[in-house]
Amino acid sequence: MAQSHHTTDHSDHVGHAPAHHEASLTAYFVVFFALMVFTVLTVAASRVNLGVWNTPLALAIAVTKAVMVILWFMHVIHSPRMTWIVIISSFLWLGVMFVLIFSDYLTRAFNIF
Amino acid sequence: MTTTTIDEAPFIEPSTTAKRNYINDEYGVMSWLLTRDHKRIAILYMISVTALFFVGGFFAFMMRLELLTPEGDLFTSDTYNKFFTLHGIVMIFFFLIPAIPAVLGNFILPIMLGAKDLAFPRINLLSWYIYMIGAIFGIYVIVTGGVDTGWTFYTPFSTQYSNTHVFATTMGAFITGFSSILTGLNFIVTVHRMRAPGLTWFRLPLFVWSMYATSVVMLLATPVLAITLALLMIERVLSVGIFDPALGGDPLLYQHLFWFYSHPAVYIMILPGMAVISELVAAFTRKKIFGYKFVAFSSLAIAFLGFLVWAHHMFVAGISVYSALVFSFLTMFVAVPSAIKVFNWTATMYKASVSWQTPMLYVLGFIGLFTIGGVTGLFLAALGVDVHVHDSYFVVAHFHYIMVGGTVMAYLGGIHYWWPKITGRMYPEWWARLSALLVFVGFNLTFFPQFLVGYVGMPRRYHAYAPEFQVLNVLSTAGATVLAAGYLLPMIYLAWSLKFGRRAGVNPWGAVGLEWATSSPPPKENFHETPVVTWDAYDYPAFLKAMKETQNV
Ligand SMILES: [Cu+2]
């Protein structure tokens, strides 16, 4: 409990993971290549009409790409647990916003009285 | 309970101000404008928010003058629209949001943690500059003709019809938002990383818990405001259809996004007030706060629940009935943690030997007024009542009880309480009590009639009204005059005290907390040696014992 970090104590500062934890150059290239593949996929998917699945598919590709950027390019995969908590709670908040806004938009047709 | 009274409190060293402190450490304008010292940045903020408070107050007073008579005889309706808009924008974005965190939080939080500064001193200074740039936009708008959208910038009026300075105003609010994001970030990192040895989470003063909860809200809500205002500017300038139905947009989307920030923003304003009140109650009852953990966690609960209730501002705007029910229900929940705080403060006072210095008078004012504001908030959360009183003066009275009766009272209480620490001088007690009394009486006289006149149907945002509402409006304007006197008085006696006030010792109130273990005003680095905390929050005997042993940590 009693963490006693003080101003002068910068040895284990948040967000500065020690060097040996950093992703290798290969990982960056692999992720970059994957992102390129997904970009091509986005364009390709836009040319096929999947009906109601158009939007979900586009969003699924976008989310996958975003996750890759967050995990590798933003170094989250090698970050301390506190960083994970911050990121997960941010998305949780975004979820709250979406769910409650849709509690309005999706229920306008309900006739409960 | 300890029997120490204020008079026999230890460590009153009248000569402490003779030493080097953060004020006399360096001289010159640049030593202030380029400072990285959290205490000096707090002073910069104090001067700026006070100036803008009186700008906002000026518009309020002009409105009250117009409303003295039922006829719209003093200003045109357009001018009146601009006045209530500017009053709201200046008070909310440039005073209430930054006031307690950026002034008292900046000054006291690092000292309470036993730290030399905030985690990111340069970012702290940057946040003040960002605030000032936003404020310059605000001043520019005021000088060049104003804005008339209301502080909420509702579309489609703001994007399609208003021919006032909507762009510059939203730009100002957009920019200022980043200063509160940076403050919130700075506080969170500081609380996590820079606590003194021995200062565990559950030994933290409740001020820190509440400020931490505020910071979380600042960090998670403010970006949504930035995005919303950016979308508004894009639609207004480039005619991209986001909120305008004619272009394929949705006007309710604007309100959803705006209130996703602006309801939590109410908690950015009131949680710091609660932070101050917890400290003041402990100091002037000389007791541990009753139910420390409940009060601590209620701050986090308020921060979380505050995000789930925003559409109670939109009950009559056209949201689905189902959604209105959900939000009405959820809104009721926020009352629980707020009530926990009020009951626990009251329970702390029970059988305590309360001393009635000015900060404690503000505490009593806060508890009473915040409770009225909170309970009328529940009236408004009830769907049926809200439909009846929506857009009436009842709503105006309700949120002024929270924001002025709550936040401003707490801010003034905090300013008086920490004034000896900030300046090294005591304020004149008699004048301060008089001003606290004027604020309390003036406030109630201004806003209580508005509950009544709103309930019987006077709508807000009009410069003319039906003659039968006049009596209550005259009372309200009279109250505003008293309130103005109550706000101007501290300007005079606090300025006077800078030179003529009695010198304050290390711990003039005999209170518990690290800020009372360093000299007044504190040295630039806050503590000459890193303090070691061996006492729980508000544990008087343990704190006094530790002070005796270490003789000035
Ligand atoms: Cu609200």
XYZ file of C-alpha atoms and ligand atoms in Angstrom:
667
model
C 0.000 0.000 0.000
C 2.518 2.542 1.185
C 4.017 3.559 -2.115
C 6.317 6.401 -1.330
C 7.395 7.912 -4.583
C 8.688 11.377 -4.338
C 9.616 14.141 -6.714
C 13.209 13.107 -6.929
C 12.325 9.494 -7.636
C 12.091 9.176 -11.392
C 13.690 5.770 -11.699
C 10.477 3.966 -12.581
C 8.435 6.713 -14.070
C 5.073 5.811 -15.595
C 5.133 5.260 -19.332
C 8.888 4.809 -19.605
C 9.114 1.068 -19.873
C 12.688 -0.177 -19.746
C 14.301 -0.515 -23.167
C 14.312 -4.307 -23.356
C 10.518 -4.301 -23.235
C 10.121 -2.232 -26.393
C 8.741 -3.979 -29.446
C 11.303 -5.014 -31.994
C 11.562 -3.347 -35.370
C 10.181 -6.509 -36.979
C 6.982 -6.185 -34.950
C 6.486 -2.651 -36.242
C 6.870 -3.796 -39.834
C 4.540 -6.738 -39.348
C 1.877 -4.465 -37.824
C 2.386 -1.896 -40.572
C 1.989 -4.584 -43.217
C -1.180 -5.868 -41.515
C -2.598 -2.344 -41.442
C -1.941 -2.022 -45.165
C -3.684 -5.334 -45.814
C -6.705 -4.154 -43.816
C -6.760 -0.882 -45.766
C -6.926 -2.805 -49.011
C -9.630 -4.945 -47.431
C -11.640 -1.798 -46.524
C -11.560 -0.656 -50.144
C -12.418 -4.114 -51.393
C -15.308 -4.509 -48.949
C -16.749 -1.161 -50.050
C -17.122 -2.557 -53.561
C -19.177 -5.558 -52.510
C -22.752 -5.005 -51.410
C -23.405 -7.070 -48.283
C -26.713 -5.391 -47.420
C -27.092 -4.842 -43.676
C -23.571 -6.192 -43.121
C -21.899 -3.284 -44.934
C -21.519 -1.107 -41.856
C -20.686 -3.865 -39.321
C -17.942 -5.187 -41.585
C -16.436 -1.738 -42.167
C -16.538 -1.050 -38.431
C -15.006 -4.439 -37.611
C -12.066 -3.744 -39.908
C -11.657 -0.247 -38.465
C -11.731 -1.517 -34.869
C -9.157 -4.207 -35.623
C -6.851 -1.589 -37.109
C -7.367 0.755 -34.184
C -6.552 -2.028 -31.711
C -3.328 -2.797 -33.551
C -2.308 0.855 -33.535
C -3.098 1.173 -29.829
C -1.323 -2.034 -28.820
C 1.857 -1.743 -30.866
C 2.311 1.754 -32.229
C 1.216 3.310 -28.933
C 3.298 0.754 -26.975
C 0.357 -0.298 -24.844
C 1.149 -3.997 -25.111
C 4.387 -3.368 -23.193
C 2.935 -0.818 -20.780
C 2.239 -1.230 -17.061
C -1.148 -2.328 -15.831
C -2.091 1.240 -14.887
C -1.935 2.232 -18.566
C -4.268 -0.654 -19.391
C -6.723 0.509 -16.743
C -6.698 4.027 -18.169
C -7.281 2.817 -21.721
C -9.942 0.280 -20.818
C -11.849 2.802 -18.703
C -11.736 5.324 -21.554
C -13.377 2.795 -23.840
C -15.830 1.874 -21.116
C -16.853 5.543 -20.990
C -17.235 5.594 -24.745
C -19.437 2.521 -24.344
C -21.566 4.317 -21.751
C -22.033 7.186 -24.170
C -23.036 4.913 -27.067
C -25.368 2.678 -25.049
C -27.238 5.559 -23.424
C -27.501 7.606 -26.620
C -28.905 4.557 -28.380
C -31.348 4.092 -25.510
C -32.923 7.158 -27.081
C -32.436 6.616 -30.822
C -33.363 2.940 -30.910
C -36.464 3.313 -28.757
C -38.177 6.237 -30.476
C -40.613 3.815 -32.081
C -41.524 2.154 -28.762
C -45.034 2.963 -27.726
C -45.127 2.142 -24.048
C -48.054 4.315 -23.043
C -12.017 14.093 21.248
C -9.034 16.306 21.655
C -9.590 19.381 23.734
C -7.022 21.618 22.070
C -8.557 24.950 21.214
C -7.461 27.302 18.493
C -5.712 29.520 21.028
C -3.484 26.869 22.483
C -2.739 25.245 19.141
C 0.960 24.530 18.795
C 3.505 25.996 16.428
C 2.250 29.489 16.096
C 5.479 31.138 15.088
C 4.794 34.786 14.345
C 8.141 35.209 12.644
C 7.752 32.539 9.977
C 7.078 34.988 7.160
C 10.469 36.549 7.674
C 12.057 33.513 6.072
C 12.373 32.978 2.369
C 9.133 31.745 0.882
C 7.606 31.234 -2.532
C 6.568 34.877 -2.728
C 9.890 36.539 -1.971
C 12.042 33.824 -3.519
C 12.298 35.658 -6.838
C 11.143 39.045 -7.991
C 9.932 40.531 -11.252
C 7.003 40.021 -13.583
C 8.792 37.338 -15.562
C 9.464 35.324 -12.417
C 5.693 35.001 -12.175
C 4.798 34.616 -15.850
C 7.399 31.906 -16.411
C 7.124 30.237 -13.023
C 6.785 26.516 -12.672
C 5.909 26.737 -8.981
C 2.404 25.357 -8.443
C 1.799 27.997 -5.756
C 2.591 30.900 -8.055
C 0.511 29.355 -10.854
C -2.340 29.121 -8.353
C -1.983 32.848 -7.713
C -2.018 33.572 -11.464
C -5.210 31.546 -11.703
C -6.678 33.285 -8.669
C -6.218 36.711 -10.235
C -7.619 35.585 -13.602
C -10.685 33.753 -12.327
C -11.503 36.578 -9.918
C -11.391 39.116 -12.750
C -13.680 36.958 -14.887
C -15.991 36.337 -11.940
C -16.664 40.052 -11.763
C -17.136 40.233 -15.542
C -19.745 37.468 -15.263
C -21.206 39.191 -12.217
C -21.594 42.413 -14.178
C -23.831 40.675 -16.726
C -25.844 39.092 -13.919
C -26.376 42.450 -12.329
C -27.469 44.020 -15.612
C -30.034 41.239 -16.023
C -31.362 41.766 -12.530
C -31.711 45.492 -13.270
C -33.703 44.787 -16.419
C -35.941 42.380 -14.507
C -36.807 44.981 -11.884
C -39.783 45.962 -14.016
C -42.057 43.757 -16.119
C -41.517 45.852 -19.251
C -38.422 45.314 -21.339
C -37.358 48.899 -20.800
C -33.640 48.867 -20.104
C -32.229 46.765 -22.948
C -33.543 45.343 -26.178
C -34.358 41.665 -26.130
C -31.275 41.043 -28.281
C -29.001 42.708 -25.753
C -30.659 40.778 -22.946
C -30.068 37.525 -24.845
C -26.409 38.405 -25.113
C -26.177 39.283 -21.434
C -27.550 35.993 -20.139
C -25.434 34.101 -22.649
C -22.239 35.885 -21.645
C -23.109 35.549 -17.963
C -23.419 31.788 -18.352
C -20.352 31.313 -20.524
C -18.055 33.458 -18.414
C -19.238 32.029 -15.118
C -19.173 28.383 -16.154
C -16.191 28.054 -18.468
C -13.987 30.772 -17.021
C -14.898 30.786 -13.347
C -16.725 27.771 -11.892
C -14.825 25.051 -13.766
C -11.311 26.299 -13.016
C -11.938 28.147 -9.729
C -11.407 25.566 -6.997
C -9.194 23.035 -8.822
C -6.891 25.542 -10.466
C -6.627 27.931 -7.517
C -7.016 25.965 -4.283
C -6.222 22.560 -5.803
C -3.091 23.872 -7.465
C -1.884 25.509 -4.305
C -2.845 22.952 -1.687
C -2.890 19.522 -3.344
C 0.889 19.061 -3.750
C 1.485 20.365 -0.222
C -1.143 17.984 1.167
C 0.730 15.151 -0.503
C 4.055 16.296 0.892
C 5.345 16.865 -2.659
C 7.556 19.655 -3.924
C 5.278 20.407 -6.867
C 2.794 18.803 -9.231
C 4.059 15.953 -11.397
C 4.316 18.164 -14.488
C 5.114 21.767 -13.480
C 5.574 22.983 -17.059
C 2.256 21.496 -18.157
C 0.711 23.250 -15.179
C 1.970 26.600 -16.453
C 0.859 25.666 -19.958
C -2.658 25.034 -18.657
C -2.793 28.596 -17.329
C -1.675 30.001 -20.679
C -4.252 27.903 -22.491
C -6.888 29.173 -20.088
C -5.796 32.756 -20.783
C -5.951 32.262 -24.552
C -9.495 30.924 -24.163
C -10.337 33.871 -21.921
C -8.985 36.302 -24.524
C -11.420 34.812 -27.038
C -14.161 35.369 -24.466
C -13.138 38.981 -23.883
C -12.871 39.554 -27.634
C -16.473 38.378 -28.030
C -17.654 40.610 -25.194
C -15.920 43.669 -26.626
C -16.951 43.149 -30.238
C -20.670 42.573 -29.792
C -21.337 39.366 -27.865
C -23.086 36.123 -28.592
C -26.746 35.218 -28.079
C -27.071 31.431 -28.203
C -27.266 30.767 -24.474
C -24.264 29.062 -22.877
C -25.424 25.723 -24.334
C -24.933 26.763 -28.005
C -27.978 24.733 -29.055
C -28.248 23.904 -32.718
C -29.750 24.720 -35.195
C -29.833 28.274 -33.821
C -26.066 28.365 -33.235
C -25.179 26.785 -36.557
C -27.778 28.238 -38.911
C -29.402 31.384 -37.558
C -27.418 33.308 -34.985
C -25.448 36.156 -36.557
C -23.388 36.825 -33.425
C -19.871 35.636 -32.536
C -20.678 31.937 -32.195
C -17.424 30.795 -33.751
C -15.116 32.847 -31.544
C -17.063 31.916 -28.402
C -17.090 28.195 -29.048
C -13.411 28.474 -29.956
C -12.782 30.071 -26.550
C -14.663 27.313 -24.719
C -12.921 24.698 -26.872
C -9.478 26.069 -25.987
C -10.208 26.530 -22.281
C -11.298 22.893 -22.116
C -7.715 21.812 -22.721
C -6.533 23.700 -19.673
C -8.871 21.660 -17.479
C -7.796 18.421 -19.210
C -4.182 19.249 -18.386
C -5.002 20.161 -14.794
C -6.913 16.898 -14.346
C -4.076 14.867 -15.842
C -1.531 16.617 -13.642
C -3.550 15.974 -10.476
C -4.110 12.293 -11.253
C -0.436 11.587 -11.896
C 0.576 13.609 -8.841
C -1.774 11.727 -6.531
C -0.574 8.387 -7.853
C 3.136 9.064 -7.908
C 4.089 11.787 -5.469
C 2.593 10.975 -2.104
C 4.963 11.390 0.805
C 6.341 8.295 2.530
C 3.627 6.841 4.759
C 0.814 8.713 3.003
C -1.299 5.758 1.906
C -4.536 6.156 -0.060
C -6.677 5.908 3.054
C -4.595 8.466 4.892
C -5.203 11.048 2.173
C -7.212 14.100 3.159
C -10.706 13.954 1.668
C -9.801 17.048 -0.351
C -7.448 14.843 -2.347
C -10.047 12.124 -2.930
C -12.574 14.621 -4.198
C -10.020 16.424 -6.343
C -8.956 13.080 -7.784
C -12.562 12.268 -8.686
C -12.876 15.720 -10.269
C -9.759 15.102 -12.314
C -11.155 11.841 -13.655
C -14.274 13.677 -14.819
C -12.177 16.460 -16.351
C -10.121 13.946 -18.246
C -13.010 11.822 -19.521
C -15.696 14.438 -20.175
C -13.887 17.491 -21.489
C -12.650 15.872 -24.734
C -16.304 15.237 -25.615
C -17.006 18.965 -25.268
C -14.051 19.695 -27.514
C -15.325 17.287 -30.163
C -18.881 18.603 -29.900
C -17.845 22.221 -30.267
C -15.519 21.294 -33.119
C -18.430 19.600 -34.918
C -20.548 22.691 -34.287
C -17.887 24.947 -35.777
C -17.488 22.625 -38.764
C -21.224 22.704 -39.437
C -21.472 26.473 -38.976
C -18.494 27.338 -41.147
C -18.436 24.559 -43.729
C -22.136 23.580 -43.753
C -21.328 19.926 -43.231
C -24.515 18.167 -42.117
C -24.017 16.926 -38.567
C -26.796 18.477 -36.522
C -28.952 20.151 -39.178
C -31.765 17.870 -40.365
C -31.882 19.685 -43.693
C -28.346 18.463 -44.329
C -29.023 14.970 -42.974
C -27.952 15.714 -39.396
C -29.743 15.359 -36.069
C -30.220 18.314 -33.688
C -30.740 16.027 -30.678
C -27.323 14.518 -31.305
C -25.879 17.910 -30.430
C -27.764 17.959 -27.145
C -26.701 14.394 -26.307
C -23.043 15.187 -26.928
C -23.174 18.579 -25.241
C -24.782 17.253 -22.063
C -22.524 14.206 -22.002
C -19.923 16.785 -21.047
C -22.036 19.409 -19.387
C -23.799 17.327 -16.810
C -20.510 15.834 -15.570
C -19.223 19.417 -15.715
C -21.642 20.160 -12.883
C -19.588 17.667 -10.892
C -16.363 19.302 -12.051
C -17.822 22.344 -10.293
C -19.344 20.776 -7.174
C -16.885 17.964 -6.318
C -14.083 20.447 -5.610
C -16.572 22.336 -3.437
C -17.186 19.130 -1.505
C -13.408 18.678 -1.304
C -13.072 22.024 0.446
C -16.032 21.449 2.746
C -14.629 18.139 4.037
C -11.401 19.892 5.078
C -13.256 22.782 6.668
C -15.617 20.559 8.643
C -12.701 18.542 10.016
C -10.747 21.675 10.894
C -13.506 23.548 12.696
C -15.107 20.615 14.487
C -11.656 19.310 15.466
C -12.817 15.808 14.659
C -12.213 13.047 12.184
C -14.773 13.196 9.377
C -17.508 10.704 10.231
C -17.324 7.726 7.840
C -14.098 8.713 6.078
C -14.217 5.875 3.554
C -17.839 6.533 2.667
C -17.075 10.171 1.987
C -13.994 9.216 -0.030
C -15.798 6.664 -2.175
C -18.884 8.824 -2.556
C -16.694 11.234 -4.537
C -15.794 8.477 -6.968
C -19.422 7.343 -7.074
C -20.544 10.873 -7.949
C -17.901 11.059 -10.663
C -19.102 7.775 -12.164
C -22.871 8.215 -11.782
C -22.575 11.769 -13.101
C -21.916 10.290 -16.534
C -25.157 8.315 -16.666
C -27.751 11.041 -16.264
C -27.215 13.726 -18.901
C -30.464 13.413 -20.833
C -32.437 14.808 -17.878
C -31.722 18.105 -19.638
C -33.616 16.833 -22.679
C -36.877 15.457 -21.284
C -38.990 17.836 -23.344
C -36.621 18.013 -26.300
C -38.032 14.975 -28.093
C -36.063 12.004 -26.788
C -37.938 8.718 -26.569
C -40.233 8.198 -23.595
C -38.371 5.006 -22.718
C -35.056 6.855 -22.656
C -36.516 9.668 -20.559
C -37.663 7.068 -18.007
C -34.194 5.516 -17.897
C -32.494 8.859 -17.365
C -35.042 9.985 -14.795
C -34.412 6.783 -12.855
C -30.624 7.038 -13.109
C -30.656 10.675 -12.027
C -32.224 9.721 -8.715
C -29.132 7.630 -7.952
C -26.732 10.595 -7.964
C -28.547 11.909 -4.932
C -27.313 8.966 -2.843
C -23.574 9.719 -2.709
C -24.280 13.452 -2.381
C -26.572 12.768 0.553
C -23.938 10.510 2.128
C -21.597 13.462 2.181
C -24.131 15.867 3.630
C -25.166 13.408 6.349
C -21.558 12.596 7.219
C -20.550 16.243 7.523
C -23.539 16.853 9.732
C -22.736 13.770 11.804
C -19.188 15.064 12.214
C -20.531 18.282 13.696
C -22.727 16.369 16.130
C -21.403 16.834 19.683
C -18.249 18.493 18.368
C -16.808 21.672 19.796
C -17.401 23.738 16.709
C -15.564 27.030 16.265
C -17.403 29.623 14.256
C -14.727 31.308 12.232
C -15.647 32.539 8.757
C -14.779 29.324 6.859
C -17.177 27.403 9.104
C -19.932 29.932 8.359
C -19.414 29.153 4.690
C -19.634 25.451 5.513
C -23.035 25.923 7.106
C -24.114 28.021 4.146
C -22.897 25.348 1.759
C -24.640 22.475 3.519
C -27.973 24.271 3.658
C -27.912 25.694 0.167
C -26.452 22.607 -1.490
C -29.152 20.501 0.142
C -31.878 22.783 -1.197
C -30.213 22.717 -4.608
C -29.897 18.949 -4.499
C -33.435 18.252 -3.391
C -34.922 20.579 -6.017
C -32.671 18.684 -8.429
C -34.657 15.602 -7.516
C -37.898 17.452 -8.253
C -36.493 18.160 -11.696
C -35.270 14.607 -12.161
C -38.861 13.426 -11.725
C -40.145 13.316 -15.275
C -43.613 14.707 -14.637
C -42.444 17.669 -12.561
C -39.750 18.498 -15.075
C -42.267 18.740 -17.894
C -44.138 21.291 -15.787
C -41.224 23.497 -14.689
C -38.816 23.008 -17.585
C -37.290 26.273 -18.872
C -38.815 28.164 -15.959
C -37.102 30.142 -13.205
C -37.437 27.078 -11.001
C -34.577 25.530 -12.975
C -32.564 28.751 -12.766
C -32.984 28.809 -8.987
C -32.104 25.111 -8.690
C -28.769 25.289 -10.467
C -27.777 28.547 -8.812
C -28.309 26.872 -5.441
C -25.832 24.198 -6.555
C -23.313 26.368 -8.346
C -23.420 29.582 -6.331
C -24.809 28.256 -3.050
C -22.531 25.242 -3.378
C -19.403 25.939 -5.378
C -18.974 29.670 -4.768
C -19.658 29.308 -1.030
C -17.091 26.498 -0.835
C -14.600 28.526 -2.860
C -14.951 31.514 -0.539
C -14.771 29.273 2.520
C -11.619 27.670 1.135
C -10.059 31.012 0.237
C -10.559 32.228 3.817
C -9.351 28.953 5.332
C -6.139 28.767 3.294
C -5.603 32.531 3.041
C -3.150 32.514 5.978
C -1.231 29.684 4.286
C -1.259 31.363 0.874
C -0.353 34.870 2.017
C 1.071 34.424 5.509
C -1.523 36.889 6.833
C -4.834 36.501 8.640
C -7.896 38.121 7.123
C -9.923 40.419 9.440
C -12.394 38.052 11.096
C -15.186 40.529 11.795
C -15.376 41.814 8.221
C -15.140 38.304 6.868
C -18.045 37.155 9.018
C -20.060 40.136 7.874
C -19.371 39.330 4.259
C -20.257 35.654 4.767
C -23.543 36.781 6.266
C -24.213 39.195 3.393
C -23.474 36.454 0.866
C -25.823 34.031 2.602
C -28.690 36.487 3.031
C -28.179 38.071 -0.377
C -28.018 34.710 -2.077
C -31.262 33.447 -0.575
C -33.028 36.702 -1.246
C -31.907 36.547 -4.865
C -32.697 32.959 -5.644
C -35.432 31.743 -3.340
C -38.035 34.003 -5.007
C -36.979 32.472 -8.315
C -38.171 29.043 -7.143
C -41.561 30.538 -6.446
C -41.864 32.642 -9.569
C -40.663 29.732 -11.679
C -43.097 27.330 -10.133
C -46.024 29.580 -10.967
C -44.848 29.827 -14.540
C -42.335 32.564 -15.241
C -40.154 31.323 -18.105
C -36.415 31.918 -18.125
C -34.486 33.853 -20.808
C -37.017 36.685 -21.389
C -36.351 40.344 -20.668
C -40.037 41.149 -20.165
C -42.565 39.286 -18.037
C -46.155 39.327 -16.831
C -46.820 42.047 -14.186
C -47.954 39.565 -11.504
C -44.377 38.291 -11.249
C -42.962 41.675 -10.326
C -42.907 41.459 -6.518
C -40.767 38.342 -6.520
C -38.467 39.817 -9.157
C -37.970 42.981 -7.123
C -37.016 40.838 -4.135
C -34.587 38.954 -6.337
C -32.951 42.118 -7.628
C -32.704 43.507 -4.097
C -31.037 40.260 -3.042
C -28.581 40.526 -5.924
C -27.511 43.919 -4.612
C -26.809 42.488 -1.170
C -25.010 39.562 -2.765
C -22.850 41.921 -4.817
C -21.852 43.759 -1.630
C -21.010 40.417 -0.037
C -18.729 39.563 -2.966
C -17.058 42.956 -3.190
C -16.266 43.169 0.508
C -13.653 40.347 0.497
C -11.876 42.096 -2.378
C -11.279 45.023 -0.061
C -10.437 43.326 3.226
C -8.389 40.533 1.681
C -6.329 43.116 -0.200
C -6.022 45.079 3.052
C -4.863 41.974 4.916
C -1.944 41.490 2.515
C -0.234 44.421 4.173
C -2.004 44.917 7.473
C -3.299 41.459 8.391
C -1.996 39.737 11.502
C 0.851 37.402 10.622
C -0.288 33.804 10.526
C 1.763 31.069 12.134
C 2.414 27.646 10.727
C -0.955 26.341 11.831
C -3.324 29.174 12.727
C -6.385 26.900 12.899
C -4.705 24.073 14.764
C -5.830 21.797 11.931
C -4.466 18.446 10.753
C -2.739 18.131 7.394
C 0.653 18.514 5.799
C -0.161 22.021 4.603
C -0.280 22.977 8.303
C 3.141 21.491 8.899
C 5.048 23.979 6.780
C 5.555 27.704 7.183
C 3.062 30.332 6.014
C 3.648 31.162 3.221
C 5.422 27.915 2.352
C 8.960 27.897 1.010
C 9.400 27.442 -2.730
C 9.972 23.689 -2.325
C 7.079 23.403 0.198
C 9.074 21.402 2.749
C 12.725 21.655 3.621
C 12.786 17.922 4.199
C 10.443 15.321 2.765
C 7.798 14.776 5.431
C 7.001 11.295 6.682
C 3.325 10.725 7.414
C 2.568 8.680 10.513
C -1.002 9.788 11.121
C -4.395 9.070 9.581
C -6.384 11.872 8.004
C -7.759 14.261 10.651
C -6.209 12.284 13.507
C -5.588 15.260 15.811
C -3.686 13.576 18.657
C -1.391 11.642 16.297
C -0.719 14.705 14.147
C 0.042 16.976 17.082
C 2.296 14.323 18.568
C 4.152 13.932 15.272
C 4.533 17.703 15.025
C 5.949 17.908 18.522
C 8.434 15.155 17.813
C 9.716 16.492 14.514
C 9.322 20.223 15.243
C 8.173 21.403 11.874
C 8.389 18.515 9.462
Cu -27.622 17.646 -15.331
